[in-house]
Amino acid sequence: MADAFATLCTDEANADLCTVITEIKANAVSIGNGVDTFYLLFAGTTVFLMQAGFAMLCAGSIRQKNVKNIILKNLLDACGGAIGFWAFGYAFAYGASTSDTSNTDFIGSENFFMNGLMGHEEWIFWFFQWAFAAAAATIVAGTVAERCKMSAYLCYSFFLTAFVYPVVARSIWSGNGFLTAFNPDPFMGTGMI
């Protein structure tokens, strides 16, 4: 197909047709990138809405006097998780490695505090992955409802999204993880949550 297009474009009479075909190809790539971005944004938002579901589940599982506490805990869980994943989690999970010894690493060593991310595709990917990290941290909220101090829970949430989840995510989803050989597709294995 590419050879036929190249042959078609060598003829001067077909120059206008070649220009139109080239513009259509460029537009198709641009539309494809837009659809990919929209899909990741939509999917990340849908996963993030799990926070509301967990909050309602927790609120229905505890005494009425603690409902405000658990709702605030779920809200701060998302906020603390965002700070942890922004500062360290994304770098540990998907940051480039400076190690030259092997192709697989335990954690990434670049992109801390989102330093070095270029383009909206990487930011949308960060949002998508953060939504999963926040959902993983919130799952525990119901089990410790009425049993844990707020400060201890926020420390747990920060630690889980900044270190524990990223190590597991890197090992399974990242191209440099030590379990990647079992799962080459970065969007497969979402059951690890």
mmCIF file of C-alpha atoms in Angstrom, residues 3-193:
data_model
loop_
_atom_site.group_PDB
_atom_site.id
_atom_site.type_symbol
_atom_site.label_atom_id
_atom_site.label_comp_id
_atom_site.label_asym_id
_atom_site.label_seq_id
_atom_site.Cartn_x
_atom_site.Cartn_y
_atom_site.Cartn_z
ATOM 1 C CA ASP A 3 4.606 1.514 -2.416
ATOM 2 C CA ALA A 4 1.441 2.205 -4.419
ATOM 3 C CA PHE A 5 1.077 5.566 -2.709
ATOM 4 C CA ALA A 6 4.730 6.421 -3.394
ATOM 5 C CA THR A 7 4.314 5.436 -7.046
ATOM 6 C CA LEU A 8 1.132 7.497 -7.322
ATOM 7 C CA CYS A 9 2.855 10.552 -5.852
ATOM 8 C CA THR A 10 5.805 10.433 -8.267
ATOM 9 C CA ASP A 11 3.520 11.490 -11.107
ATOM 10 C CA GLU A 12 3.111 15.296 -11.337
ATOM 11 C CA ALA A 13 -0.510 14.934 -12.451
ATOM 12 C CA ASN A 14 -1.428 13.356 -9.116
ATOM 13 C CA ALA A 15 0.213 15.992 -6.886
ATOM 14 C CA ASP A 16 -3.108 17.418 -5.671
ATOM 15 C CA LEU A 17 -4.428 13.939 -4.901
ATOM 16 C CA CYS A 18 -1.262 13.115 -2.943
ATOM 17 C CA THR A 19 -1.600 16.302 -0.926
ATOM 18 C CA VAL A 20 -5.200 15.471 -0.045
ATOM 19 C CA ILE A 21 -4.308 11.890 0.919
ATOM 20 C CA THR A 22 -1.430 13.104 3.102
ATOM 21 C CA GLU A 23 -3.737 15.579 4.859
ATOM 22 C CA ILE A 24 -6.334 12.842 5.440
ATOM 23 C CA LYS A 25 -3.661 10.610 6.969
ATOM 24 C CA ALA A 26 -2.513 13.411 9.279
ATOM 25 C CA ASN A 27 -6.100 14.132 10.314
ATOM 26 C CA ALA A 28 -6.751 10.443 10.991
ATOM 27 C CA VAL A 29 -3.710 10.261 13.268
ATOM 28 C CA SER A 30 -4.831 13.412 15.099
ATOM 29 C CA ILE A 31 -8.354 12.035 15.558
ATOM 30 C CA GLY A 32 -6.916 8.735 16.794
ATOM 31 C CA ASN A 33 -4.813 10.540 19.389
ATOM 32 C CA GLY A 34 -7.852 12.521 20.506
ATOM 33 C CA VAL A 35 -9.948 9.365 20.877
ATOM 34 C CA ASP A 36 -7.161 7.699 22.880
ATOM 35 C CA THR A 37 -6.914 10.719 25.175
ATOM 36 C CA PHE A 38 -10.685 10.853 25.649
ATOM 37 C CA TYR A 39 -10.845 7.142 26.408
ATOM 38 C CA LEU A 40 -8.138 7.344 29.087
ATOM 39 C CA LEU A 41 -9.791 10.409 30.618
ATOM 40 C CA PHE A 42 -13.206 8.718 30.618
ATOM 41 C CA ALA A 43 -11.852 5.437 31.982
ATOM 42 C CA GLY A 44 -9.839 7.225 34.686
ATOM 43 C CA THR A 45 -12.890 9.230 35.708
ATOM 44 C CA THR A 46 -14.987 6.070 35.861
ATOM 45 C CA VAL A 47 -12.396 4.364 38.042
ATOM 46 C CA PHE A 48 -12.178 7.456 40.226
ATOM 47 C CA LEU A 49 -15.951 7.338 40.744
ATOM 48 C CA MET A 50 -15.289 4.109 42.625
ATOM 49 C CA GLN A 51 -14.210 6.461 45.433
ATOM 50 C CA ALA A 52 -17.824 7.591 45.805
ATOM 51 C CA GLY A 53 -19.008 3.995 45.841
ATOM 52 C CA PHE A 54 -16.548 3.031 48.543
ATOM 53 C CA ALA A 55 -17.513 6.120 50.538
ATOM 54 C CA MET A 56 -21.198 5.160 50.406
ATOM 55 C CA LEU A 57 -20.385 1.560 51.304
ATOM 56 C CA CYS A 58 -18.338 2.709 54.286
ATOM 57 C CA ALA A 59 -21.001 5.199 55.366
ATOM 58 C CA GLY A 60 -23.608 2.464 55.327
ATOM 59 C CA SER A 61 -21.450 0.091 57.325
ATOM 60 C CA ILE A 62 -20.759 2.263 60.365
ATOM 61 C CA ARG A 63 -22.644 4.048 63.113
ATOM 62 C CA GLN A 64 -24.372 7.291 62.179
ATOM 63 C CA LYS A 65 -22.152 9.434 64.399
ATOM 64 C CA ASN A 66 -19.059 8.466 62.351
ATOM 65 C CA VAL A 67 -20.451 9.017 58.843
ATOM 66 C CA LYS A 68 -18.919 12.482 58.455
ATOM 67 C CA ASN A 69 -15.588 11.107 59.603
ATOM 68 C CA ILE A 70 -15.532 8.276 57.050
ATOM 69 C CA ILE A 71 -16.643 10.550 54.197
ATOM 70 C CA LEU A 72 -13.868 12.988 55.065
ATOM 71 C CA LYS A 73 -11.450 10.071 55.311
ATOM 72 C CA ASN A 74 -12.388 8.945 51.798
ATOM 73 C CA LEU A 75 -12.020 12.474 50.437
ATOM 74 C CA LEU A 76 -8.641 12.968 52.078
ATOM 75 C CA ASP A 77 -7.656 9.511 50.903
ATOM 76 C CA ALA A 78 -7.967 10.695 47.311
ATOM 77 C CA CYS A 79 -6.127 13.940 48.098
ATOM 78 C CA GLY A 80 -3.286 12.304 50.039
ATOM 79 C CA GLY A 81 -3.062 9.604 47.396
ATOM 80 C CA ALA A 82 -2.763 12.238 44.688
ATOM 81 C CA ILE A 83 0.111 13.918 46.516
ATOM 82 C CA GLY A 84 1.887 10.606 47.093
ATOM 83 C CA PHE A 85 1.405 9.403 43.522
ATOM 84 C CA TRP A 86 2.407 12.801 42.142
ATOM 85 C CA ALA A 87 5.563 13.062 44.225
ATOM 86 C CA PHE A 88 6.895 9.507 44.228
ATOM 87 C CA GLY A 89 4.390 6.924 42.998
ATOM 88 C CA TYR A 90 4.455 7.670 39.287
ATOM 89 C CA ALA A 91 8.252 7.853 39.293
ATOM 90 C CA PHE A 92 8.525 4.515 41.089
ATOM 91 C CA ALA A 93 5.976 2.859 38.805
ATOM 92 C CA TYR A 94 6.684 4.334 35.369
ATOM 93 C CA GLY A 95 9.804 6.451 35.717
ATOM 94 C CA ALA A 96 12.792 5.652 33.556
ATOM 95 C CA SER A 97 15.611 3.727 35.087
ATOM 96 C CA THR A 98 19.216 4.831 35.315
ATOM 97 C CA SER A 99 20.418 1.272 35.790
ATOM 98 C CA ASP A 100 22.425 -0.148 32.896
ATOM 99 C CA THR A 101 22.803 -3.627 34.383
ATOM 100 C CA SER A 102 19.524 -5.147 33.211
ATOM 101 C CA ASN A 103 16.233 -4.402 31.535
ATOM 102 C CA THR A 104 14.200 -5.030 34.677
ATOM 103 C CA ASP A 105 14.215 -2.937 37.808
ATOM 104 C CA PHE A 106 12.484 -2.921 41.148
ATOM 105 C CA ILE A 107 11.464 0.763 40.958
ATOM 106 C CA GLY A 108 11.971 3.687 38.597
ATOM 107 C CA SER A 109 14.465 6.392 39.393
ATOM 108 C CA GLU A 110 13.324 9.380 37.319
ATOM 109 C CA ASN A 111 10.255 11.639 36.948
ATOM 110 C CA PHE A 112 9.860 12.456 40.651
ATOM 111 C CA PHE A 113 7.318 15.238 41.247
ATOM 112 C CA MET A 114 6.262 14.714 37.606
ATOM 113 C CA ASN A 115 9.496 16.320 36.453
ATOM 114 C CA GLY A 116 10.197 15.602 32.800
ATOM 115 C CA LEU A 117 6.713 14.690 31.611
ATOM 116 C CA MET A 118 6.021 16.060 28.169
ATOM 117 C CA GLY A 119 2.739 16.365 26.356
ATOM 118 C CA HIS A 120 -0.831 15.790 27.374
ATOM 119 C CA GLU A 121 -0.641 12.050 26.673
ATOM 120 C CA GLU A 122 1.683 11.529 29.641
ATOM 121 C CA TRP A 123 -0.472 13.656 31.935
ATOM 122 C CA ILE A 124 -3.613 11.751 30.962
ATOM 123 C CA PHE A 125 -1.760 8.474 31.561
ATOM 124 C CA TRP A 126 -0.753 9.800 35.007
ATOM 125 C CA PHE A 127 -4.387 10.595 35.803
ATOM 126 C CA PHE A 128 -5.505 7.135 34.674
ATOM 127 C CA GLN A 129 -2.887 5.402 36.808
ATOM 128 C CA TRP A 130 -3.539 7.672 39.794
ATOM 129 C CA ALA A 131 -7.231 6.744 39.694
ATOM 130 C CA PHE A 132 -6.267 3.073 40.090
ATOM 131 C CA ALA A 133 -3.811 3.861 42.881
ATOM 132 C CA ALA A 134 -6.437 5.913 44.736
ATOM 133 C CA ALA A 135 -9.039 3.164 44.303
ATOM 134 C CA ALA A 136 -6.603 0.595 45.688
ATOM 135 C CA ALA A 137 -5.966 2.783 48.723
ATOM 136 C CA THR A 138 -9.665 3.389 49.363
ATOM 137 C CA ILE A 139 -10.568 -0.300 49.409
ATOM 138 C CA VAL A 140 -9.119 -0.545 52.907
ATOM 139 C CA ALA A 141 -11.188 2.381 54.241
ATOM 140 C CA GLY A 142 -14.136 0.171 55.123
ATOM 141 C CA THR A 143 -12.069 -2.331 57.045
ATOM 142 C CA VAL A 144 -10.548 0.290 59.317
ATOM 143 C CA ALA A 145 -13.704 2.381 59.711
ATOM 144 C CA GLU A 146 -14.136 3.370 63.371
ATOM 145 C CA ARG A 147 -10.891 1.548 64.188
ATOM 146 C CA CYS A 148 -8.159 3.920 63.064
ATOM 147 C CA LYS A 149 -7.106 7.498 63.723
ATOM 148 C CA MET A 150 -7.301 9.900 60.818
ATOM 149 C CA SER A 151 -3.580 10.701 60.862
ATOM 150 C CA ALA A 152 -2.604 7.020 60.802
ATOM 151 C CA TYR A 153 -4.982 6.354 57.924
ATOM 152 C CA LEU A 154 -3.630 9.289 55.903
ATOM 153 C CA CYS A 155 -0.067 8.049 56.448
ATOM 154 C CA TYR A 156 -1.164 4.621 55.243
ATOM 155 C CA SER A 157 -2.882 6.121 52.196
ATOM 156 C CA PHE A 158 0.181 8.184 51.305
ATOM 157 C CA PHE A 159 2.506 5.193 51.739
ATOM 158 C CA LEU A 160 0.293 2.882 49.687
ATOM 159 C CA THR A 161 -0.014 5.258 46.737
ATOM 160 C CA ALA A 162 3.589 6.494 46.944
ATOM 161 C CA PHE A 163 5.372 3.151 47.336
ATOM 162 C CA VAL A 164 3.387 -0.100 47.678
ATOM 163 C CA TYR A 165 1.045 0.272 44.703
ATOM 164 C CA PRO A 166 3.773 1.676 42.400
ATOM 165 C CA VAL A 167 6.123 -1.237 43.124
ATOM 166 C CA VAL A 168 3.402 -3.732 42.236
ATOM 167 C CA ALA A 169 2.328 -1.674 39.208
ATOM 168 C CA ARG A 170 5.914 -1.469 37.922
ATOM 169 C CA SER A 171 6.491 -5.162 38.365
ATOM 170 C CA ILE A 172 3.375 -6.058 36.374
ATOM 171 C CA TRP A 173 2.442 -3.179 34.044
ATOM 172 C CA SER A 174 5.672 -1.358 33.276
ATOM 173 C CA GLY A 175 7.885 -2.487 30.429
ATOM 174 C CA ASN A 176 10.792 -2.617 32.882
ATOM 175 C CA GLY A 177 9.123 -4.607 35.671
ATOM 176 C CA PHE A 178 10.466 -7.943 36.815
ATOM 177 C CA LEU A 179 7.109 -9.685 36.169
ATOM 178 C CA THR A 180 6.567 -8.071 32.782
ATOM 179 C CA ALA A 181 7.466 -11.230 30.891
ATOM 180 C CA PHE A 182 4.182 -12.702 32.090
ATOM 181 C CA ASN A 183 2.148 -9.688 30.969
ATOM 182 C CA PRO A 184 3.445 -7.681 27.995
ATOM 183 C CA ASP A 185 0.326 -5.482 27.616
ATOM 184 C CA PRO A 186 0.389 -2.478 29.999
ATOM 185 C CA PHE A 187 -3.411 -2.354 30.306
ATOM 186 C CA MET A 188 -3.851 -6.021 31.127
ATOM 187 C CA GLY A 189 -3.611 -7.226 34.678
ATOM 188 C CA THR A 190 -5.937 -4.661 36.204
ATOM 189 C CA GLY A 191 -7.073 -7.448 38.536
ATOM 190 C CA MET A 192 -3.968 -6.846 40.614
ATOM 191 C CA ILE A 193 -5.829 -4.048 42.352
#
